Tab-separated table of C-alpha atoms and ligand atoms in Angstrom:
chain	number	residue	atom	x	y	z
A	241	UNK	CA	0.000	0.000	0.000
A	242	UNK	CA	1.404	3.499	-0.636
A	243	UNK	CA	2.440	5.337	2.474
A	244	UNK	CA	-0.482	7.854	2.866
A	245	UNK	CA	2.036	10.788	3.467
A	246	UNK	CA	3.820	10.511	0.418
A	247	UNK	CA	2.784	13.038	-2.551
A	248	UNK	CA	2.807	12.974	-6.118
A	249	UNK	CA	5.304	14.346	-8.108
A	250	UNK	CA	4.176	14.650	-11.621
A	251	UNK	CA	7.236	14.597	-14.115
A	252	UNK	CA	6.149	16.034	-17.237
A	253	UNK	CA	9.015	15.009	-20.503
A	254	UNK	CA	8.307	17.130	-23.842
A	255	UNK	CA	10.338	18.445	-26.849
A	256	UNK	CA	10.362	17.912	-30.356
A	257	UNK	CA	9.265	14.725	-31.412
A	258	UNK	CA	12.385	12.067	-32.602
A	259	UNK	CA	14.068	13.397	-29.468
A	260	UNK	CA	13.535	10.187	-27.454
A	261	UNK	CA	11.354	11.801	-25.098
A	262	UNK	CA	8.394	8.842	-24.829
A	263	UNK	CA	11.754	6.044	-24.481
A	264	UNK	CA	13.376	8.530	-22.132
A	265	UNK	CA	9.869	8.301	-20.147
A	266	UNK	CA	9.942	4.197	-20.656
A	267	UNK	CA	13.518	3.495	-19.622
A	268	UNK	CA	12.735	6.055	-16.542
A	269	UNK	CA	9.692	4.575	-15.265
A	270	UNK	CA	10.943	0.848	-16.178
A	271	UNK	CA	14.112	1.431	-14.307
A	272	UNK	CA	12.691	3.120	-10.673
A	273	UNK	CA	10.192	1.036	-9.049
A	274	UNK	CA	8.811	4.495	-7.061
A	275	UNK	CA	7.771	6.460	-10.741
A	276	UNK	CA	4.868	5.022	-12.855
A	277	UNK	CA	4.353	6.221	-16.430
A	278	UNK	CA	1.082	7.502	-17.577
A	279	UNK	CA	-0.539	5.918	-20.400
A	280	UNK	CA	-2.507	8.276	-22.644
A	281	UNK	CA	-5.553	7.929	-25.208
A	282	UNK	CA	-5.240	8.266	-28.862
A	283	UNK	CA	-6.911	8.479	-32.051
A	284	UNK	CA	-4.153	7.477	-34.275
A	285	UNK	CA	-3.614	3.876	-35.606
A	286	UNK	CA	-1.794	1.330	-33.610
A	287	UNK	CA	1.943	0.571	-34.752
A	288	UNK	CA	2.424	-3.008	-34.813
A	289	UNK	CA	5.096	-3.127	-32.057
A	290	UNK	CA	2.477	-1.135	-30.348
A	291	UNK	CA	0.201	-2.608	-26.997
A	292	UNK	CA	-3.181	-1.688	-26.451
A	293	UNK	CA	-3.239	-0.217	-22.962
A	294	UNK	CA	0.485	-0.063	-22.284
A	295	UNK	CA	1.443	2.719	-25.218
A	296	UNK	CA	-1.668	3.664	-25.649
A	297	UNK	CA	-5.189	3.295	-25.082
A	298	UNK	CA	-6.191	3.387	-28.776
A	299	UNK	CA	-9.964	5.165	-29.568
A	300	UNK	CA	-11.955	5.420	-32.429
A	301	UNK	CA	-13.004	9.437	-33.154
A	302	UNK	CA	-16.525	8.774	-31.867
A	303	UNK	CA	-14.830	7.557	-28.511
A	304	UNK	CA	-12.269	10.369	-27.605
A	305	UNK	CA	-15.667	12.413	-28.571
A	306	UNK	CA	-17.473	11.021	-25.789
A	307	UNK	CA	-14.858	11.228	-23.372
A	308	UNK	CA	-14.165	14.607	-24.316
A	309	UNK	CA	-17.861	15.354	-23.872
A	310	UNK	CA	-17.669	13.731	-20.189
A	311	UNK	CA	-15.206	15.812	-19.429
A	312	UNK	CA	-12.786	12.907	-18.760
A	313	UNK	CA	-10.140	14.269	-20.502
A	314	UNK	CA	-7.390	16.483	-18.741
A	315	UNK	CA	-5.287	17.709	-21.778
A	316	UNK	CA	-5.355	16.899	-25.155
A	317	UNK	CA	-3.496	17.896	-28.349
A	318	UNK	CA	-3.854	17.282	-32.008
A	319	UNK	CA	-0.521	16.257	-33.552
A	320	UNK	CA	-0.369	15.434	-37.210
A	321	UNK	CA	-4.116	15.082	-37.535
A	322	UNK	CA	-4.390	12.805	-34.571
A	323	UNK	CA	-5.515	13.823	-30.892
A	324	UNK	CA	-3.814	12.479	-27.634
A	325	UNK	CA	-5.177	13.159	-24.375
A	326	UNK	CA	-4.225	12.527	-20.985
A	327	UNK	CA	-7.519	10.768	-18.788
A	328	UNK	CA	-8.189	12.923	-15.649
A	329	UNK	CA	-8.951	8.870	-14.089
A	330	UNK	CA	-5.322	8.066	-14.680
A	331	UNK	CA	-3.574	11.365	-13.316
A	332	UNK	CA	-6.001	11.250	-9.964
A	333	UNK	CA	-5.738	7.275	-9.350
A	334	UNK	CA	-1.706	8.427	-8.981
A	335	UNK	CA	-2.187	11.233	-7.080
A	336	UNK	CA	-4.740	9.854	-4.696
A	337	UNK	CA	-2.266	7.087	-4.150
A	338	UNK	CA	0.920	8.702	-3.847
A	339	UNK	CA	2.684	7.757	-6.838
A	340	UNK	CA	4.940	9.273	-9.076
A	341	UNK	CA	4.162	9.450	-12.516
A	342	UNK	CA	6.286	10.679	-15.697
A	343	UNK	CA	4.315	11.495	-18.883
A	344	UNK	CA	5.608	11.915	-22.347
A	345	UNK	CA	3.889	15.165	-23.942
A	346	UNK	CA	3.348	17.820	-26.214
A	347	UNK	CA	4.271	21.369	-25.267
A	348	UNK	CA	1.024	22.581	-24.460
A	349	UNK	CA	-0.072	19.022	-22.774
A	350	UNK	CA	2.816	19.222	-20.367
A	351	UNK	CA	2.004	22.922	-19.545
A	352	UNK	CA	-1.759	21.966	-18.981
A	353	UNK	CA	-0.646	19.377	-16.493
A	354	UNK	CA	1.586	22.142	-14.818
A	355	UNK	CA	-1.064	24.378	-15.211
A	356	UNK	CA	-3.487	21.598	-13.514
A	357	UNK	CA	-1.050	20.484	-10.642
A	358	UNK	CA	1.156	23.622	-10.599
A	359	UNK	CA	2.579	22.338	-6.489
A	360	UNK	CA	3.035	18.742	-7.767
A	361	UNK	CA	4.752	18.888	-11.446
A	362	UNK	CA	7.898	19.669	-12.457
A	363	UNK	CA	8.698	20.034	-16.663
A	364	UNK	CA	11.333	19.049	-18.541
A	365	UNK	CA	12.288	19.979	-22.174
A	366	UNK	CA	14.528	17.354	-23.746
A	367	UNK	CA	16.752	18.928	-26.320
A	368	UNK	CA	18.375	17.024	-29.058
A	369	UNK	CA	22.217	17.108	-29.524
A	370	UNK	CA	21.683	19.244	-32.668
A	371	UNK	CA	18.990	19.277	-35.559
A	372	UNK	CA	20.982	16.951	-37.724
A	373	UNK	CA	20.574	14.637	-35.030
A	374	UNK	CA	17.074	14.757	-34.994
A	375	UNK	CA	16.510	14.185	-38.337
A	376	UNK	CA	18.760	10.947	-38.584
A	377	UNK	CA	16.646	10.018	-35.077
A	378	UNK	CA	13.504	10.509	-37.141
A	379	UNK	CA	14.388	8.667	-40.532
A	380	UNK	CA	16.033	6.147	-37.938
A	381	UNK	CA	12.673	5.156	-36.795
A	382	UNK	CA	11.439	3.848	-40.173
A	383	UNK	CA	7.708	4.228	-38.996
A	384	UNK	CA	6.896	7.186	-41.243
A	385	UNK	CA	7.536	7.965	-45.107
A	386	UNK	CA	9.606	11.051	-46.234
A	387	UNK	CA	6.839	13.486	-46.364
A	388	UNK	CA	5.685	12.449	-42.658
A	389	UNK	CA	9.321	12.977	-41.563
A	390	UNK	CA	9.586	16.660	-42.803
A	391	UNK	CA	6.419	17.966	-41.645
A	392	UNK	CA	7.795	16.796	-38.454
A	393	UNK	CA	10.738	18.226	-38.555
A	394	UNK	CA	8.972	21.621	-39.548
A	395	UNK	CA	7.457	21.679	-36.377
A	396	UNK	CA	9.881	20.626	-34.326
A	397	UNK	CA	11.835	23.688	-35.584
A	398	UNK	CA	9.534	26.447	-35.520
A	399	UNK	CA	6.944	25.249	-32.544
A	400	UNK	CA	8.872	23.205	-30.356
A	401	UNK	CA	12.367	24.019	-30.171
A	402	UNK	CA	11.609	27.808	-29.183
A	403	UNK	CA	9.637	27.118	-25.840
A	404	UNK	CA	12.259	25.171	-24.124
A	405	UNK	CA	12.245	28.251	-22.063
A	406	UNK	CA	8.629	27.791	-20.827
A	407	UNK	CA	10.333	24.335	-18.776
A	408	UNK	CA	11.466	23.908	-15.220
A	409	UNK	CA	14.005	22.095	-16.490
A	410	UNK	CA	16.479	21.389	-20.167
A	411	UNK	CA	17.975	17.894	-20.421
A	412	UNK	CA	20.030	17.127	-23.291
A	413	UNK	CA	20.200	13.999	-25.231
A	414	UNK	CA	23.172	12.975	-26.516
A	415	UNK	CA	24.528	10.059	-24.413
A	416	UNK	CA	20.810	8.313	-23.253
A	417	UNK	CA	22.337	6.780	-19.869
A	418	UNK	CA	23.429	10.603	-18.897
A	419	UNK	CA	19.995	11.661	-19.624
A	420	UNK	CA	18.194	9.146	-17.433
A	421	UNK	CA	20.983	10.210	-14.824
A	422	UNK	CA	20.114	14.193	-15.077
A	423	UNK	CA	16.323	13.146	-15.246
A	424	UNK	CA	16.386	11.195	-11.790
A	425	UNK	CA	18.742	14.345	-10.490
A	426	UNK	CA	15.755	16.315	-11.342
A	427	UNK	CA	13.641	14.208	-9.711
A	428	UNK	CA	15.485	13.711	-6.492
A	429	UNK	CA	16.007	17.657	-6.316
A	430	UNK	CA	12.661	18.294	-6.382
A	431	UNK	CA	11.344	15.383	-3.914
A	432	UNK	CA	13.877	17.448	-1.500
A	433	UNK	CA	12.929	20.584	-1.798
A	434	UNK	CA	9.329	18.678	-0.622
A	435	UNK	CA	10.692	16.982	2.134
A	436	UNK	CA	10.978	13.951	0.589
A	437	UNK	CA	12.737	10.857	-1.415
A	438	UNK	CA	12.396	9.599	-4.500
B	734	5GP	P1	3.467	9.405	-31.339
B	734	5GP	O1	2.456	9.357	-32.446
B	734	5GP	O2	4.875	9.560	-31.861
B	734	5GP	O3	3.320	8.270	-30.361
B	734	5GP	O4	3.146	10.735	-30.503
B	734	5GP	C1	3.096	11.979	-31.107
B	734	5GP	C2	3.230	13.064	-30.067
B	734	5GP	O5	2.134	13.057	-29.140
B	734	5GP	C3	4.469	12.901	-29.204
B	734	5GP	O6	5.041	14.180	-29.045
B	734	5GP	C4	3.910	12.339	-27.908
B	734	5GP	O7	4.773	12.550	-26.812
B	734	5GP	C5	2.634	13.131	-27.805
B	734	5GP	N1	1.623	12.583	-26.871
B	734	5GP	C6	1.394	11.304	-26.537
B	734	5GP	N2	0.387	11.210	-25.677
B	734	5GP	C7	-0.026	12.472	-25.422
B	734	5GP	C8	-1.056	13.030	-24.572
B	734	5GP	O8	-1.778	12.366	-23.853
B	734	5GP	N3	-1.202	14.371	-24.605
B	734	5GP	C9	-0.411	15.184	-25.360
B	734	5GP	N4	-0.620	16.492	-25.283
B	734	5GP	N5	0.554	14.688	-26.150
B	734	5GP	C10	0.746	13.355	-26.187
């Protein structure tokens, strides 16, 4: 059972997409036993190395609709014509209990889940090396053609790059092990400054 005293702290990952933000938030939550990842809803089509319910909760249009509708739905974003939202259910059932949860996000998810839980999140932008980098990540990943690839890249450059200020917190990737490292500094920081471990 979680110890009642122990609070929440939400650890909110975003930045430009290819910048291994969602395995930074994997490896993370995989590796500490203490931080739980959250596991969002989305419209777009399942990948096939892809598991319902454990990288996404995958939903027709009609059913992010309804949920929407219910007001079940924290955040949400629409990135390259798909929408991803975070479930209020998910981010309370963590809180209630205690538990530490990192989330993988767009910009303006992450700062609507700051803007939500402003005592209990802290944000952190995950830069890439350099832009060259990101675009051999991308094309690396095989999942998209050419065309998909660019218009990503587009918006990582002008949208996503530019509010890395808007963070608590800049992590660069280059060397993955030393990002995980800075990310659970970050974390253990800001359990002290709350009076508490990781
Ligand atoms: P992908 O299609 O590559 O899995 O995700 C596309 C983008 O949506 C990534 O930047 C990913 O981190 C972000 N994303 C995933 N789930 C959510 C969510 O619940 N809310 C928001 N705002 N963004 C999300």
């Amino acid at each position: 059972m979680a110890d009642a005293k122990k609070r929440s702290l939400l650890i909110v990952l975003s930045g430009p997409s290819g910048v291994g933000k969602d395995t930074l938030r994997n490896i993370f939550a995989e590796r500490y036993d203490n931080i739980f990842r959250s596991v969002s809803v989305t419209t777009r089509k399942k990948g096939p190395a892809e598991t319902e319910g454990k990288d996404y909760y995958f939903l027709t249009n009609e059913e992010f609709d309804k949920k929407l509708a219910d007001n079940e739905i924290l955040e949400w974003d629409t990135y390259n014509s798909n929408r991803y939202g975070t479930l209020w259910s998910t981010v309370r059932m963590y809180v209630e209990q205690g538990r530490n949860v990192v989330f993988a996000l767009t910009i303006p998810g992450a700062l609507a889940i700051k803007r939500a839980y402003p005592e209990d999140t802290v944000s952190v932008f995950i830069l890439p090396p350099s832009m060259e980098e990101l675009e051999k990540r991308l094309k690396g990943r095989g999942r998209e053609d050419e065309e998909i690839i660019r218009k990503r890249l587009d918006i990582a450059i002008e949208k996503e790059l530019s509010h890395a200020g808007e963070f608590d917190y800049r992590i660069i990737n280059d060397d993955f092990d030393k990002a995980i490292d800075d990310l659970y500094e970050i974390v253990r920081k800001e359990k002290q400054i709350r009076g508490e471990d990781v």
